[in-house]
Every structure is written in structure tokens, then in C-alpha cells.
Tab-separated table of C-alpha atoms in Angstrom:
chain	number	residue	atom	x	y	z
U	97	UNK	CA	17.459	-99.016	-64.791
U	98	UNK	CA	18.734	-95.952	-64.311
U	99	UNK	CA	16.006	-93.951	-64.488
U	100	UNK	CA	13.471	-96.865	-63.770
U	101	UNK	CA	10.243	-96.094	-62.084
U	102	UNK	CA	10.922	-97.353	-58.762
U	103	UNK	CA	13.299	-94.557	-58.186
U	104	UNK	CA	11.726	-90.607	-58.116
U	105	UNK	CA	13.005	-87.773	-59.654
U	106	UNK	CA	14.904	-85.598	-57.340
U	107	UNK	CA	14.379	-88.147	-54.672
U	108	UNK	CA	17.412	-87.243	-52.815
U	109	UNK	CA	16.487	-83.583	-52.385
U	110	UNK	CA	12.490	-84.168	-51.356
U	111	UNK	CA	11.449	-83.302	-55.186
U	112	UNK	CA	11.007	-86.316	-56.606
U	113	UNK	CA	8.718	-88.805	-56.333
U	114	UNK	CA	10.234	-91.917	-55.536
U	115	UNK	CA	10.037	-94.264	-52.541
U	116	UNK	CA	12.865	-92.046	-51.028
U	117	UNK	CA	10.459	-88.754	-51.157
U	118	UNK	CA	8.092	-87.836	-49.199
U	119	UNK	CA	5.652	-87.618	-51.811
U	120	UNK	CA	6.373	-90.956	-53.566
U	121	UNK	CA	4.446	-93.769	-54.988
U	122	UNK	CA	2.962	-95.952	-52.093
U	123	UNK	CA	4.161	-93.342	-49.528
U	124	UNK	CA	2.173	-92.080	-46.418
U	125	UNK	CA	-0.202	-89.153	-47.557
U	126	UNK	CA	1.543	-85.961	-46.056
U	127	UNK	CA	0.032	-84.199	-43.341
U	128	UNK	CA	-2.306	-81.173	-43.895
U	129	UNK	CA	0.436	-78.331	-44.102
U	130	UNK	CA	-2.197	-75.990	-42.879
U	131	UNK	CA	-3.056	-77.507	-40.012
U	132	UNK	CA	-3.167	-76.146	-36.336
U	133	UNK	CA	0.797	-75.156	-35.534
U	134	UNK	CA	2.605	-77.799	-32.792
U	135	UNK	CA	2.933	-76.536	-29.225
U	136	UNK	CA	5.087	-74.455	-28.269
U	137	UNK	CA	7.673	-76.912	-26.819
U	138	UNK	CA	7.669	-78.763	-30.064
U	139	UNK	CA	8.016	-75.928	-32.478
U	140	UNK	CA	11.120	-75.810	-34.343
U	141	UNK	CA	11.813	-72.144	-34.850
U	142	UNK	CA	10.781	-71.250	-31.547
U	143	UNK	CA	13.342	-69.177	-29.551
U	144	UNK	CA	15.091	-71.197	-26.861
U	145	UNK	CA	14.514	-70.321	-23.086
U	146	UNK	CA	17.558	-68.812	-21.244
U	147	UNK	CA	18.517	-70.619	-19.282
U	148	UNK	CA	18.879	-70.123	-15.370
U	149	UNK	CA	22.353	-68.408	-14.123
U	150	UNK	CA	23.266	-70.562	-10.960
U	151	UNK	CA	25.838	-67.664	-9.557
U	152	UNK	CA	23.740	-64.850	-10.230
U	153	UNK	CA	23.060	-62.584	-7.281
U	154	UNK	CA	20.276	-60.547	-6.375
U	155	UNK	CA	19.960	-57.047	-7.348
U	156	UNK	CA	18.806	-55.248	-4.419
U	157	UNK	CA	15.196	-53.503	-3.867
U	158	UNK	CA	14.943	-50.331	-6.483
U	159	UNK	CA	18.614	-50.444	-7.286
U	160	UNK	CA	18.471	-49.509	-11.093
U	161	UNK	CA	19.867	-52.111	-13.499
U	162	UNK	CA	23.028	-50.711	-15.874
U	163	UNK	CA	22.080	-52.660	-18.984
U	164	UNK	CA	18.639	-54.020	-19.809
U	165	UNK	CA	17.907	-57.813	-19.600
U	166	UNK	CA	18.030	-59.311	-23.149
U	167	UNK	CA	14.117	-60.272	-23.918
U	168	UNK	CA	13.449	-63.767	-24.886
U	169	UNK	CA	10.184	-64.504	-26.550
U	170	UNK	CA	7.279	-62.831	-25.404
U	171	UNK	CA	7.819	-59.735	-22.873
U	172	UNK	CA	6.644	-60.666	-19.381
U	173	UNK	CA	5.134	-57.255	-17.186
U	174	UNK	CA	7.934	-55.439	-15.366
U	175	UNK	CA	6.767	-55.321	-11.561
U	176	UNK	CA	6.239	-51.771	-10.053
U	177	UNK	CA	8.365	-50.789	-7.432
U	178	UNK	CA	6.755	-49.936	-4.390
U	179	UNK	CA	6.592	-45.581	-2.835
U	180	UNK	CA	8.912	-46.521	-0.321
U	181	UNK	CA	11.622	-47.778	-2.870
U	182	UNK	CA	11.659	-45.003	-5.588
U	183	UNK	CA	14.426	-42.427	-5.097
U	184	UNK	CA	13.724	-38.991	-4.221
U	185	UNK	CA	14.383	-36.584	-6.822
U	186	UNK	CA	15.714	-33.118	-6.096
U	187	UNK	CA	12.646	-30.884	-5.925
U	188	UNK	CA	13.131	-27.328	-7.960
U	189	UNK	CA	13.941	-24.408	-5.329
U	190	UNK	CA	10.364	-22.056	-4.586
U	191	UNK	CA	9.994	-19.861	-7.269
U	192	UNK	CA	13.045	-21.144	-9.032
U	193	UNK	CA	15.468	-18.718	-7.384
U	194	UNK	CA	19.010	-18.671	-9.597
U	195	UNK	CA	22.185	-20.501	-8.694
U	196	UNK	CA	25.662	-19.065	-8.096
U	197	UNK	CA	26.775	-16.421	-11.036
U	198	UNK	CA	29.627	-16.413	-13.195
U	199	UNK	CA	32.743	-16.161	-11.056
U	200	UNK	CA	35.185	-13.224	-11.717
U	201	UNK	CA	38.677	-13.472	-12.650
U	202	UNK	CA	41.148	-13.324	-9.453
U	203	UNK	CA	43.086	-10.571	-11.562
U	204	UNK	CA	40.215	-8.132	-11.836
U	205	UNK	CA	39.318	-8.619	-7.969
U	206	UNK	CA	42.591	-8.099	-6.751
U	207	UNK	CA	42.997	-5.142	-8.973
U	208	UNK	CA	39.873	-3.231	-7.375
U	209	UNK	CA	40.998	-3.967	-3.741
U	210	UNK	CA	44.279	-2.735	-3.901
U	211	UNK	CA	43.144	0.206	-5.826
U	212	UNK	CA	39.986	0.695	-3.931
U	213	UNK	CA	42.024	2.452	-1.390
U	214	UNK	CA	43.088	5.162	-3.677
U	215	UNK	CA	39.994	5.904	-5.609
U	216	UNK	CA	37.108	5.515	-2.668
U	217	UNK	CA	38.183	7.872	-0.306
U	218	UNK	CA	38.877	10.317	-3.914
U	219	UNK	CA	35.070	9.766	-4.686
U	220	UNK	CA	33.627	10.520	-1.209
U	221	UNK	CA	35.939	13.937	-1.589
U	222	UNK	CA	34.545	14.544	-4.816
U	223	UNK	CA	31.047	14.113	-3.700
U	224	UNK	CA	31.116	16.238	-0.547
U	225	UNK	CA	32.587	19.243	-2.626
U	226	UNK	CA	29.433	18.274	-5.497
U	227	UNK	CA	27.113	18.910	-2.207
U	228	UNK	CA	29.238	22.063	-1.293
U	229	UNK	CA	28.883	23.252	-4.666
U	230	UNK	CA	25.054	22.689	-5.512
U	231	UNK	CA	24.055	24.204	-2.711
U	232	UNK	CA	25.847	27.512	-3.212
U	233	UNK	CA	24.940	27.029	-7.416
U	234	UNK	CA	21.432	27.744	-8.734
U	235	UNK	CA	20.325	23.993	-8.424
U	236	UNK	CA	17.128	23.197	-10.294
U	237	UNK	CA	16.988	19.494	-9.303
U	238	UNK	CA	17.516	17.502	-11.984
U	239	UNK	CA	19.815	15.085	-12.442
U	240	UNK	CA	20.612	11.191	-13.051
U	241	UNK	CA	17.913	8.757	-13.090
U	242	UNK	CA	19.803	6.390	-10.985
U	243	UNK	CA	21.440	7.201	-7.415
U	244	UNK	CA	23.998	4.301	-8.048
U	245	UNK	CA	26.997	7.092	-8.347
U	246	UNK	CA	26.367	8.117	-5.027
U	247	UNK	CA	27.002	4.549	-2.869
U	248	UNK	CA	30.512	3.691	-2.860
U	249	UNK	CA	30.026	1.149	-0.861
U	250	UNK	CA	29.039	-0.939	-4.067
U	251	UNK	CA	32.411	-0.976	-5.473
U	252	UNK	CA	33.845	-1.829	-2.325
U	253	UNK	CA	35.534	-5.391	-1.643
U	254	UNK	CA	35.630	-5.740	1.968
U	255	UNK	CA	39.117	-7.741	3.054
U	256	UNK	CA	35.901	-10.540	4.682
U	257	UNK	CA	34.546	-10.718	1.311
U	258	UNK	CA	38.122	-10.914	-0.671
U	259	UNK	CA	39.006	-14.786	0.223
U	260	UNK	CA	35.531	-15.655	-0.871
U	261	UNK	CA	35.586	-14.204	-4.382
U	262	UNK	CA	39.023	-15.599	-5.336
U	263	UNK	CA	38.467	-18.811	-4.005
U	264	UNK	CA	34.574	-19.010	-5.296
U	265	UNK	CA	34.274	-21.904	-3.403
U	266	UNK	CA	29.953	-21.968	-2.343
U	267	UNK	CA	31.287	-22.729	1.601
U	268	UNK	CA	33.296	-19.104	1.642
U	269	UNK	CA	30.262	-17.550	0.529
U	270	UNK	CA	28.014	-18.863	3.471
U	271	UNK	CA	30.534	-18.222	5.598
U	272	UNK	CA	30.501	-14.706	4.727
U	273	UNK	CA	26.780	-13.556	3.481
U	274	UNK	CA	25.471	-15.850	6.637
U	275	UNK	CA	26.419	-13.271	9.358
U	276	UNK	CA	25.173	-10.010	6.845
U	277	UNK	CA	22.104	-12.003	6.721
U	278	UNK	CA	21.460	-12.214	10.272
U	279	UNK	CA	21.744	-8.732	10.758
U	280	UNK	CA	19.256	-7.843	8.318
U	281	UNK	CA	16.619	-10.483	9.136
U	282	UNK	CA	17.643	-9.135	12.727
U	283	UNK	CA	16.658	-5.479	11.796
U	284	UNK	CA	13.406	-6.310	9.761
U	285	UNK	CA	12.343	-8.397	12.807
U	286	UNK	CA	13.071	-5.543	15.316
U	287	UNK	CA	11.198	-2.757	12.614
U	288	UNK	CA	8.340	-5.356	12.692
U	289	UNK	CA	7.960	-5.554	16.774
U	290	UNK	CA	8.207	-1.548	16.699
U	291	UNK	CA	5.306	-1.280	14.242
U	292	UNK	CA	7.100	-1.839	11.014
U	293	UNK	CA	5.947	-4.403	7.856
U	294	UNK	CA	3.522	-4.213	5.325
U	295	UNK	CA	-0.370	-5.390	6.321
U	296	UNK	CA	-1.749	-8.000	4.764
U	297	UNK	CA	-5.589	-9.249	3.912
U	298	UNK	CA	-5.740	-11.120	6.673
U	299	UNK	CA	-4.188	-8.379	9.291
U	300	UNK	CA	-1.145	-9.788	9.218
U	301	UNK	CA	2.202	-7.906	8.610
U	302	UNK	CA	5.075	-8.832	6.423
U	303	UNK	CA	8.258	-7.657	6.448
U	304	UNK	CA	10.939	-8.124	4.096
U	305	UNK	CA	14.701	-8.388	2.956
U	306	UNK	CA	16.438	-7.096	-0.247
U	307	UNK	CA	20.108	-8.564	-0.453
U	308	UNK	CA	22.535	-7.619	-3.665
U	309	UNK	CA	24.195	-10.148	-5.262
U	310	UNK	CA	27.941	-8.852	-5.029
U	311	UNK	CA	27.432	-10.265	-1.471
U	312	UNK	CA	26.536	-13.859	-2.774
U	313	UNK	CA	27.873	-14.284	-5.942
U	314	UNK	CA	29.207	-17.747	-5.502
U	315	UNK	CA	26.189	-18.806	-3.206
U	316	UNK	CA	23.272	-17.873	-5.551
U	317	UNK	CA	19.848	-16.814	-4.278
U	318	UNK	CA	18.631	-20.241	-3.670
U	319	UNK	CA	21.651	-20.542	-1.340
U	320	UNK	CA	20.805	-17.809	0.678
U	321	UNK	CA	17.031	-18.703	0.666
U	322	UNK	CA	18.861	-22.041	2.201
U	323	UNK	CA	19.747	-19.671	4.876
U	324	UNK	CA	16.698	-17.328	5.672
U	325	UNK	CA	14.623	-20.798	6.010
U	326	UNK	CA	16.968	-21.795	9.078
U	327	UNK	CA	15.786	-18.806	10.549
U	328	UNK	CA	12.281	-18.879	9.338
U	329	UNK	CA	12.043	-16.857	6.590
U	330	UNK	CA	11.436	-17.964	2.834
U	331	UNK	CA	12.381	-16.311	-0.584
U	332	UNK	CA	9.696	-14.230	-2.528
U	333	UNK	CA	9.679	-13.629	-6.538
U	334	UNK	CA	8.768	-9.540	-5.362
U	335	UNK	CA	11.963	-7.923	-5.490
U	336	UNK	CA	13.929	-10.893	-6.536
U	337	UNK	CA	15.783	-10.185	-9.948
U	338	UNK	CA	19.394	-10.847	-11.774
U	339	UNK	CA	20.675	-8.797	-9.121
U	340	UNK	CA	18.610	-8.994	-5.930
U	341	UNK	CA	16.932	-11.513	-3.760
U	342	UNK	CA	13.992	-11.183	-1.464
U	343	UNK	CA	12.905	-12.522	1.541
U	344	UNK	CA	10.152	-12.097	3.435
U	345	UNK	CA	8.463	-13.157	6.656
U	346	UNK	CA	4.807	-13.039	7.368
U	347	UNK	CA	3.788	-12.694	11.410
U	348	UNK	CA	0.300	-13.091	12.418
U	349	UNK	CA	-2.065	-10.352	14.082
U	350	UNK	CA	-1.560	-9.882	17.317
U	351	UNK	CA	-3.680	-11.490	19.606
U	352	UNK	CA	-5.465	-8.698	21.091
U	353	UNK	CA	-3.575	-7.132	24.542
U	354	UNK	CA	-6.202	-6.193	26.803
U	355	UNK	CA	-6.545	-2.280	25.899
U	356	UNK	CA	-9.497	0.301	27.073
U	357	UNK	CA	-13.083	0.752	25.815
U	358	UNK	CA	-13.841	3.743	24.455
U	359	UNK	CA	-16.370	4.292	27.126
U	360	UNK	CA	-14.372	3.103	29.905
U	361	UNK	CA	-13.483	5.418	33.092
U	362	UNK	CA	-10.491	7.423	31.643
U	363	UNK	CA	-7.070	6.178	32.577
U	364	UNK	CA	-5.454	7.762	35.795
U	365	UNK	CA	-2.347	10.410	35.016
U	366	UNK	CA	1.143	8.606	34.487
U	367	UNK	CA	-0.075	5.577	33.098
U	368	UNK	CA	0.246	4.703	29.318
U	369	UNK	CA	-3.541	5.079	28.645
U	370	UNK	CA	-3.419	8.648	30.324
U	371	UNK	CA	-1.936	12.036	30.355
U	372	UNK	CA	2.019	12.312	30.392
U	373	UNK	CA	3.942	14.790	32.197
U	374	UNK	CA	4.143	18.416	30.062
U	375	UNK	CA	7.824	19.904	29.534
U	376	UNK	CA	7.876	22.638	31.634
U	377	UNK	CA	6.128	25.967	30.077
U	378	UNK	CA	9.775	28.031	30.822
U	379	UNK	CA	11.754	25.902	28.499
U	380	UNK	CA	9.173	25.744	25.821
U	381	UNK	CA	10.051	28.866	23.729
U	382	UNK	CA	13.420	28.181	23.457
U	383	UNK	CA	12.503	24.833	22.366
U	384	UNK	CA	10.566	26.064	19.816
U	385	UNK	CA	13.232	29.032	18.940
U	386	UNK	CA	16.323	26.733	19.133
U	387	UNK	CA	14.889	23.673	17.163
U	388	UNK	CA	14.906	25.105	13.746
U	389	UNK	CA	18.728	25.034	14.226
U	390	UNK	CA	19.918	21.979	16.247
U	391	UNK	CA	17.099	19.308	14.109
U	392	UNK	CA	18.733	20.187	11.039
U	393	UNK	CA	22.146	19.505	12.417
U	394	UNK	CA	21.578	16.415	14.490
U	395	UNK	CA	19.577	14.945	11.568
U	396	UNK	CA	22.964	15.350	8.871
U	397	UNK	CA	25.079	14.077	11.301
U	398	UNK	CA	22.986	11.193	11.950
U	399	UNK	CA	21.563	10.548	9.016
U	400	UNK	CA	23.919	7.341	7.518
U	401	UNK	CA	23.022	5.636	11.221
U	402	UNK	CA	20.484	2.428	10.469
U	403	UNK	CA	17.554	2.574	13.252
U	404	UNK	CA	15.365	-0.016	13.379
U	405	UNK	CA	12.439	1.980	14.591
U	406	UNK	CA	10.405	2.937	11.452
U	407	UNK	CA	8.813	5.832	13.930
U	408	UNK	CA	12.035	7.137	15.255
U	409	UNK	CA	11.935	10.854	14.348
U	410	UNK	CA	8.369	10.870	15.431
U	411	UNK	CA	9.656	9.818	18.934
U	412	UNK	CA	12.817	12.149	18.785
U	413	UNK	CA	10.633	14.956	17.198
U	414	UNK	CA	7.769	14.521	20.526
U	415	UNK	CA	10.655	14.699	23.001
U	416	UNK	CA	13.107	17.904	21.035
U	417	UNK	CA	10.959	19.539	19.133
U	418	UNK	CA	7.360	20.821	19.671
U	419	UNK	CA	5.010	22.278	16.656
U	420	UNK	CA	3.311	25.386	16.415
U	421	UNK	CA	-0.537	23.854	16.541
U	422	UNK	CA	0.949	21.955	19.540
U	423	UNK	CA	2.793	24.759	21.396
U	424	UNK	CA	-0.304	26.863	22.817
U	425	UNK	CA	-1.707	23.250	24.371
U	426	UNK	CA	1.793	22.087	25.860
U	427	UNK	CA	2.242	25.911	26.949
U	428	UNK	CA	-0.933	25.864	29.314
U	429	UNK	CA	-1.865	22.593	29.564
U	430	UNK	CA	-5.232	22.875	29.511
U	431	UNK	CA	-7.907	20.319	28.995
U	432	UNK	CA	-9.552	22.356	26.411
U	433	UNK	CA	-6.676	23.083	24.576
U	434	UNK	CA	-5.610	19.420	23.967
U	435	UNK	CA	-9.385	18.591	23.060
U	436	UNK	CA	-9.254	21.137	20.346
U	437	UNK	CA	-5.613	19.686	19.177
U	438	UNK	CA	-6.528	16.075	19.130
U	439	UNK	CA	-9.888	16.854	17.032
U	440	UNK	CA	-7.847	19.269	14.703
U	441	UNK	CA	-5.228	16.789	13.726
U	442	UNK	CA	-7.685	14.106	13.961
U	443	UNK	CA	-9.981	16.031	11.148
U	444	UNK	CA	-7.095	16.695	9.328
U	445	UNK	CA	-5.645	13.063	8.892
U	446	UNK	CA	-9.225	12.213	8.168
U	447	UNK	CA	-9.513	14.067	5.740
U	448	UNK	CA	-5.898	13.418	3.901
U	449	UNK	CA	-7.071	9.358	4.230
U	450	UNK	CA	-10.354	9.518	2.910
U	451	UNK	CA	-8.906	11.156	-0.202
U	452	UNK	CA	-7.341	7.644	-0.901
U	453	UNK	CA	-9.908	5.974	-3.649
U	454	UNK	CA	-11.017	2.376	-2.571
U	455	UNK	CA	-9.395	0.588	-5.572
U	456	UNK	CA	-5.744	1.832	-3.477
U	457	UNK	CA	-6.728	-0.962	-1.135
U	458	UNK	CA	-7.187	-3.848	-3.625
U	459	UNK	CA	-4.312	-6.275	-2.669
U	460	UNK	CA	-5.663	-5.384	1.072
U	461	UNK	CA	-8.688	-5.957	0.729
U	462	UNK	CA	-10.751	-9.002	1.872
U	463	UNK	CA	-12.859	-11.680	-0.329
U	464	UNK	CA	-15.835	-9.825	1.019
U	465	UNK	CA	-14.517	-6.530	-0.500
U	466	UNK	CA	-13.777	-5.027	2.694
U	467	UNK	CA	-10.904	-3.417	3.551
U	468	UNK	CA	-9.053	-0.966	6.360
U	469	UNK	CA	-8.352	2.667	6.428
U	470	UNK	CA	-5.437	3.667	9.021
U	471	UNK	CA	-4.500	6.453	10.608
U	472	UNK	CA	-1.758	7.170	13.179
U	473	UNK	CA	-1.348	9.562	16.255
U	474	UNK	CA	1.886	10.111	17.498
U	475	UNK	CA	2.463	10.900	21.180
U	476	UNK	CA	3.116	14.994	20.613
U	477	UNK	CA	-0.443	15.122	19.505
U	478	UNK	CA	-2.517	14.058	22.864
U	479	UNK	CA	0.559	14.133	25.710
U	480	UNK	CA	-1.182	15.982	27.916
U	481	UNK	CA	-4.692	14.640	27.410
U	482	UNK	CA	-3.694	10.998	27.225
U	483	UNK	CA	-4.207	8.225	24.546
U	484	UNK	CA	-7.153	7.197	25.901
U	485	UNK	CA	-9.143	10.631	25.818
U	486	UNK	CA	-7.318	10.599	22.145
U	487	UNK	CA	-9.329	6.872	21.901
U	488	UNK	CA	-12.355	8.568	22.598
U	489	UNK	CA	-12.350	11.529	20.205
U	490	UNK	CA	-11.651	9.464	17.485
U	491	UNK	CA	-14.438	6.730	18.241
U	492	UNK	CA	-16.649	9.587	17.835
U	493	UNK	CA	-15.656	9.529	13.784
U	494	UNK	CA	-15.893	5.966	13.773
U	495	UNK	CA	-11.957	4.709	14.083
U	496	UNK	CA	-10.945	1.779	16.744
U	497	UNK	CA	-7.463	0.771	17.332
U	498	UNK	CA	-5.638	-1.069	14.673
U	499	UNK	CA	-5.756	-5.027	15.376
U	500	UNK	CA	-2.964	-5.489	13.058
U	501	UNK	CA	-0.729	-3.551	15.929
U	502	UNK	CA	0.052	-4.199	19.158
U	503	UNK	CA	-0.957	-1.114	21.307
U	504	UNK	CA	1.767	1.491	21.829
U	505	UNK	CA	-0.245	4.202	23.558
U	506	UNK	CA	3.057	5.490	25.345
U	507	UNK	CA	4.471	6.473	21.571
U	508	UNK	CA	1.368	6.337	19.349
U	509	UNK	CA	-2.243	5.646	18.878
U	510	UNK	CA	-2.818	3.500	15.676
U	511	UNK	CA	-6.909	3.359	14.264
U	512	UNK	CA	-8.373	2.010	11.588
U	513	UNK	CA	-12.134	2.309	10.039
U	514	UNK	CA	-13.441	-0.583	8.220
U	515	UNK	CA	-15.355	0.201	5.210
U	516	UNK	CA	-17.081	-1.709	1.661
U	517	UNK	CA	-15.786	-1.482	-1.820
């Protein structure tokens, strides 16, 4: 029959229950369906294993893959490369100093040098008669807040600087801020041996650099940091801005030239430690009559010229000029007389320091909260006694030289006090 019972229902699509289904009469008992799942070789829906590429060539150590490996089943750990084979990455600049600015348009720079020739030499006119006329006009002194107006110079597009900012190519730049910057690390380095630079905690001195950027425009400040590191010098946030960029350069205290005790034998005459030769008592007056007109001259017509020597007019001033609490000890030369000079001066700089409170001497100070009080002699003050009798009168009051200076005694006498906050 048709329909007879040897035959299931639905046999032919695994419903029924004939001898042709699985779950038929007289059929094998099906298998627990909830039983443990087949290995994982044997499982039907597992995903196939990739299989091995025979050409495939070996990626170098570190070298970064393009496209990620498709994953197959589950994700195996990634080995770690090793130190030596990660790339270095490009460390951030110290203190994150700013790259090269927005380059001008060629139109505008050629524009102000070609008529920077007509209208700087018409400002410098304009500000010489401004001088003429202020000083003959009842002048009561105020004025801008800013001194830009007065500095052509900043206006000015040298013909060195003119290739670099139409090109604004980063190599024309170096090229031209590199030798600018020599000079003024030069300078600082030169103010520093002559007693210049800031003291520091530890009684070091620092020195330091202030560059605008119309002379680096297409360098940036970290380029030009680049540069003051060749030449050991490093950039410094202080005085670094959107327009600026410092650099400084820290030297350590000197190590201590051998220099006279206090107590010592005094120095002999003619040596730096003792008296120098007086200018001669006959030329004296007219020193001191002719000086109040040929120091104001020399010093306007020398006043633009850049001298390394932070103590320059103190030098020029002992050699050209003589003061009147000076005058009656150079005139006779006496012993006496230069005793009672060196204390008088000595008391008076005393006194103007000591007026300083201690918290003026916080970034100098050290962990312990102690911290230096300086003073300076200049050569004028003990010529004819010597620095050493100078030394000694001051020892008395409790000052010793400086050790953040090298001795000078030919030019000055440096002393410091230490003292508590």
C-alpha cells in the first residue's frame, strides 16, 4: 500500500517514521543529542585551518605589517618585539619650543626692502630732531609705554636676510641666523669670563641669550635651540615667547685661584694684590675740572657700541675720571687717606645692601635657607692702598671674596657675607 505501515511518514525528509528515518520502527535508538560535543577535528561547523602559503616570505624583524592577518578560530598571543627592534619615535623638543611661523608673502617683503631705503634714513632724521627738540621743550618725561618706535633696526630687511624670507626654505634660515647666533653666544660668553651672568644657588653663573624671531622666522625656536646645543647651550622657557627665544648657559664656580688671606703679609707695590701707581697730583685738577665735559661727550658718541665688559665704565671711569670722595686720597697719596676712603665706601655699600630684605634672595638661596649678600669694589676706590689692604678692611665687617668670581683684584674686589633666612 501506499500508505502501508512499513513506509514512515515524511521518511524522505528525516520526519517520518519509517525504516528510511532515523527514528523508524526497528531502527537504531539515536544518540543522546546532548551529549559531550566531537573533537575538534571532527566537528562539522568548525572553521577550517588556513592553510600554509609555500611562497610566502618572511617579514623582517619589527617591520610593521600593512594589513592585519585574517584570524582563524581562536586568537593565538601576538609575540612582543624585543627594545632593540621598536622604532624610535621623535622625542618633543625641551620645553616644547615652537616651529617655523607663518611665512610672509614675497610681495610684502620686497615692498619693505626697496622702500626701506627711503623711509629709514627719514625716521632716524625725524628722531634726532625729536631729541633736538625735547631737550630745548619743557619735557616732563612721559611718554609711550613701549620703546619699539625708537629701533629701526626692527623694520629693517638686511639684503643677507632677503633670500631667506622669499625663499622660506628652513636651510636659508640656518644659514643666516647661525652666524648672528655665534656672535651673541660669543658676547654672553666673553660678559661671563669678565664677571657677567646671573648667580645661581649653587654659585654658579648663568648667562643668557634673547633672539627675535624676524631673524628666524622660517627656522623656528626649536631650530635655533638645534643650534645653541652645537655650541653648548640649551633653550630656556624664561624669556621665550611668540616672539623671542632664550638660551642660556650655566658655568660652574670657579675653582678657587689661589688668592691672599686676610691676615697674610700685605702684597708688595705693583702687584695685583697691592697698591697701583697714583696719576700724578699735577694733572689731577684738571681731571677733575675737564671730566664733567669730555664723559658726557665720549659716552653719546659711544653709546650704540656693544662692549662685552658688563664693568666697562667702571674701568674707563677709574682711569678718566676721578670722584670727589676719591680726589683728596689720589691727591696726596697717603696711607691714611685711602684707609678712611676704603672704610667710607665700604660702610656705605654696606649699608645700601643690607637694606635688601632676605625674601629678595629666595630663588638664590640654598635648601638650608642660606643665601649670599654681594658687594663690589671697583679699582678707583683702594688704587693706592691695594686690593689686599681693601681685603682686609672689609674682613673686619665680615665679607670674603666672592667664590662665584674669579679674582680680579687689578679691576675690582668682589665680597660676599653669608647669612640665614
Amino acid at each position: 500500500m501506499a500508505n502501508g505501515q512499513g513506509q514512515g511518514h515524511g521518511g524522505a525528509d528525516g520526519y517520518g517514521y519509517g525504516p528510511g528515518a532515523a527514528g523508524g520502527q526497528g531502527a537504531v535508538p539515536p544518540q543522546n543529542p546532548y551529549g559531550p560535543p566531537a573533537p575538534y577535528g571532527h566537528n562539522p561547523y568548525a572553521q577550517p585551518v588556513p592553510p600554509q602559503q609555500p611562497y610566502a616570505q618572511q617579514s623582517p624583524a619589527g617591520a610593521q605589517q600593512p594589513y592585519p592577518a585574517p584570524q582563524f578560530g581562536a586568537q593565538q598571543p601576538q609575540p612582543q618585539p624585543q627594545p632593540h627592534q621598536q622604532h624610535a619615535q621623535p622625542q618633543p623638543q625641551p620645553g616644547g619650543f615652537p616651529g617655523p611661523l607663518p611665512r610672509r608673502s614675497r610681495v610684502a617683503v620686497l615692498l619693505q626692502f626697496l622702500l626701506q631705503w627711503i623711509y629709514a634714513p627719514l625716521w632716524i632724521a625725524a628722531l634726532v630732531l625729536l631729541f633736538v627738540v625735547l631737550i630745548f621743550a619743557d619735557y616732563n618725561g612721559s611718554g609711550p609705554s613701549s620703546d619699539g618706535w625708537l629701533k629701526v633696526n626692527r623694520t629693517f630687511i638686511p639684503p643677507r636676510r632677503l633670500k631667506a624670507e622669499l625663499t622660506g626654505r628652513p636651510e636659508d634660515w640656518e644659514r643666516y641666523v647661525t652666524p648672528i647666533l655665534e656672535r651673541r653666544i660669543a658676547a654672553a660668553e666673553a660678559s661671563h669670563a669678565a664677571g657677567g651672568g646671573e648667580v645661581q644657588a649653587d654659585l654658579g653663573r648663568q648667562v643668557a641669550v634673547r633672539l627675535a624671531a624676524r631673524l628666524y622666522r622660517g627656522l623656528g625656536a626649536a631650530g635655533v635651540v638645534r643650534i645653541a646645543e652645537r655650541h653648548g647651550w640649551h633653550g630656556s622657557p624664561v624669556g621665550t615667547d611668540a616672539g623671542h627665544v632664550g638660551l642660556v648657559r650655566r658655568f660652574p664656580a670657579p675653582a678657587g685661584p689661589p688668592a691672599p688671606a686676610p691676615h697674610d703679609p700685605p702684597a708688595a707695590p705693583g702687584t695685583p694684590w697691592g697698591p697701583q701707581p697714583t696719576r700724578s697730583a699735577l694733572l689731577l685738577p684738571f681731571v677733575f675740572l675737564f671730566q664733567i665735559l669730555y664723559v658726557p661727550v665720549y659716552g653719546l658718541a659711544t653709546f650704540w657700541v656693544n662692549r662685552p665688559e658688563p664693568d666697562y665704565w667702571e674701568r674707563w671711569g677709574a682711569r678718566w675720571t676721578v670722584g670727589p670722595r676719591a680726589f683728596r686720597a689720589e691727591f696726596t697719596d697717603s696711607p691714611a687717606a685711602w684707609d678712611r676712603h676704603i672704610r667710607r665706601i665700604l660702610q656705605r655699600d654696606t649699608k645700601r645692601e643690607l637694606a635688601r630684605t632676605p625674601d629678595s634672595y629666595a630663588k638664590l638661596a640654598a635648601p638650608d635657607g642660606t643665601y649670599y649678600r654681594r658687594i663690589q669694589l671697583h679699582r678707583a676706590t683702594y688704587r693706592g692702598a691695594g686690593a689686599h689692604h681693601a681685603l682686609r678692611i672689609a674682613a673686619e665687617h665680615g665679607w670674603t671674596l666672592d667664590p662665584a668670581y674669579t679674582p680680579d683684584p687689578a679691576n675690582s674686589l668682589r665680597l660676599c657675607r653669608r647669612e640665614q633666612r
